[in-house]
Amino acid sequence: MKQVLFNIQRVFRISEDEMKAIENVMQVTFLKKNNFFLKENEICKSIGFIEHGSMRLFYETPEKEVCNDFFFENSLVGSIASFITQTPSIVNIAPVENCELLLFEYADVMALIQKFPALKILANIILQEQLIRTEKREASLLKDSPEERFKHLLEEHPKIFKRIPLRYVAGYLGITPETLSRYRSKFLINASTSL
Amino acid sequence: MKQVLFNIQRVFRISEDEMKAIENVMQVTFLKKNNFFLKENEICKSIGFIEHGSMRLFYETPEKEVCNDFFFENSLVGSIASFITQTPSIVNIAPVENCELLLFEYADVMALIQKFPALKILANIILQEQLIRTEKREASLLKDSPEERFKHLLEEHPKIFKRIPLRYVAGYLGITPETLSRYRSKFLINASTSL
DNA sequence: TCCTTTTCTTGATTTAAATCAAGTGCTTCC
DNA sequence: GGAAGCACTTGATTTAAATCAAGAAAAGGA
């Protein structure tokens, strides 16, 4: 059984019927590094569930890329804004590691939500978490110093440092790779420690 | 006729019935400075439409307040995250100027959306704009320097500088009031110019 | 109205991060 | 296996913003 179904069942105790309905519409895909899951100006037609691998969400600017978010196995990937509204995305999403994905198309998701109240609740929870997460992130960017953001990230998501190239992490923190490198040595981060 | 109805009609050409339905559920309120529209940990039970006045959305931290957003007449005010999910808010919202508000309670909004497809579309557009706005804001905080953010704000929302105390604007930009003051003089902002 | 409080401005100094620059170590792919 | 390119580190310098501090202006209250 795919991870996504296992997780949904564990939390929501969904019925056989609901499981089948989900299984019927999901598409298993593999996405390699150097490809895109979603490009700016494209509509996010499918939301993905990552079985294995990782992705990053980023913005392109004339001078640089700004990495804004990371996605790992066992979580959803996509631009919620573009997916919900089916309008062009302002963000790019691409794999950092090779990914195994389960794709759910917009129309299928809407149909599932219509049909199964439990999945409607699930969708609402996902939306809620997304909204609250972005609220918190915005607050952190405003009230925490770069060094504090680094420390929080290290506490809360140490795996990011293990699996994501530093330049992306630096972009996520809003600092240069050099500064991130210095934080790492300052806080004794190296291969022999917990990382 | 209240501004909110005028605006909805102008854009959506809604019917008499729809207008009446909206009018029936809305509550006119006045909110003065030093009160709260929404406090942290409270559920955002009503969404407001500002007829006159302005508000700010902010976070409390042990050391300081971080102002995150502003709302002016002719726009909706509230924590979309808390309202949609009816869960406790992580933000505070309070008037900056005395406000005249039209309040719409959660259950009423849901009923209107159920009943009138045009209002369902309107609600989706509001959600979309909110999601995209926060995406853009997040990107701006990461990729633009404080000075660039100041210049963008000045171009796009000059009224903020006319009506909002600088310390709140400074918080919104992620800088100290002193630095904002210096930007203002640097860019020749004073009472005799367009401000 | 005047007095108090708050808000804003301006200057001097400090500080944190960016930038510039060089070098090291890893991949990867001919 | 060796060359080439990429990712990361480290150091020196510059730069932008914070902080500290004092004073001016504006707002609010008695």
Tab-separated table of N, CA and C (backbone and C1' of nucleotides) in Angstrom, chain A residues 146 175-176 178-179 182-183, chain C residues 16-21 28:
chain	number	residue	atom	x	y	z
A	146	PRO	N	18.481	36.466	10.880
A	146	PRO	CA	18.928	35.314	10.089
A	146	PRO	C	19.506	34.204	10.960
A	175	ILE	N	19.775	34.360	3.330
A	175	ILE	CA	21.173	34.737	3.543
A	175	ILE	C	22.027	34.180	2.404
A	176	THR	N	23.297	34.560	2.397
A	176	THR	CA	24.202	34.040	1.368
A	176	THR	C	24.764	32.690	1.813
A	178	GLU	N	27.798	31.838	1.966
A	178	GLU	CA	28.949	32.074	2.845
A	178	GLU	C	28.517	32.241	4.290
A	179	THR	N	27.476	33.046	4.491
A	179	THR	CA	26.997	33.260	5.859
A	179	THR	C	26.487	31.957	6.463
A	182	ARG	N	29.307	29.894	7.594
A	182	ARG	CA	29.866	30.381	8.864
A	182	ARG	C	28.990	29.987	10.051
A	183	TYR	N	27.684	30.056	9.893
A	183	TYR	CA	26.796	29.605	10.968
A	183	TYR	C	27.066	28.138	11.284
C	16	DA	P	26.788	41.301	16.197
C	16	DA	O5'	26.011	40.926	14.860
C	16	DA	C5'	24.770	41.553	14.581
C	16	DA	C4'	24.475	41.391	13.115
C	16	DA	C3'	24.803	40.009	12.572
C	16	DA	O3'	23.754	39.638	11.708
C	16	DA	C1'	26.044	41.645	11.373
C	17	DA	P	23.654	38.149	11.181
C	17	DA	O5'	23.889	38.352	9.621
C	17	DA	C5'	23.079	39.291	8.927
C	17	DA	C4'	23.770	39.714	7.665
C	17	DA	C3'	24.191	38.574	6.740
C	17	DA	O3'	23.529	38.729	5.513
C	17	DA	C1'	25.933	40.171	6.979
C	18	DA	P	23.878	37.950	4.190
C	18	DA	O5'	24.702	39.032	3.355
C	18	DA	C5'	24.111	40.303	3.120
C	18	DA	C4'	24.944	41.098	2.138
C	18	DA	C3'	25.313	40.340	0.860
C	18	DA	O3'	25.205	41.230	-0.245
C	18	DA	C1'	27.298	40.934	2.070
C	19	DT	P	25.531	40.749	-1.698
C	19	DT	O5'	27.079	41.064	-1.881
C	19	DT	C5'	27.543	42.384	-1.658
C	19	DT	C4'	29.051	42.387	-1.721
C	19	DT	C3'	29.645	41.700	-2.963
C	19	DT	O3'	30.442	42.665	-3.625
C	19	DT	C1'	30.779	41.051	-0.992
C	20	DC	P	31.039	42.377	-5.078
C	20	DC	O5'	32.548	41.946	-4.762
C	20	DC	C5'	33.357	42.812	-3.962
C	20	DC	C4'	34.663	42.123	-3.648
C	20	DC	C3'	35.270	41.337	-4.809
C	20	DC	O3'	36.653	41.682	-4.905
C	20	DC	C1'	35.171	40.001	-2.883
C	21	DA	P	37.532	41.143	-6.105
C	21	DA	O5'	38.255	39.889	-5.429
C	21	DA	C5'	38.898	40.058	-4.161
C	21	DA	C4'	39.468	38.736	-3.723
C	21	DA	C3'	39.908	37.809	-4.861
C	21	DA	O3'	41.222	37.360	-4.612
C	21	DA	C1'	38.592	36.642	-3.330
C	28	DT	P	27.606	13.018	-9.014
C	28	DT	O5'	28.196	13.168	-10.494
C	28	DT	C5'	28.261	14.446	-11.133
C	28	DT	C4'	28.941	14.278	-12.471
C	28	DT	C3'	28.745	12.884	-13.074
C	28	DT	O3'	28.765	12.914	-14.485
C	28	DT	C1'	31.002	13.294	-12.835
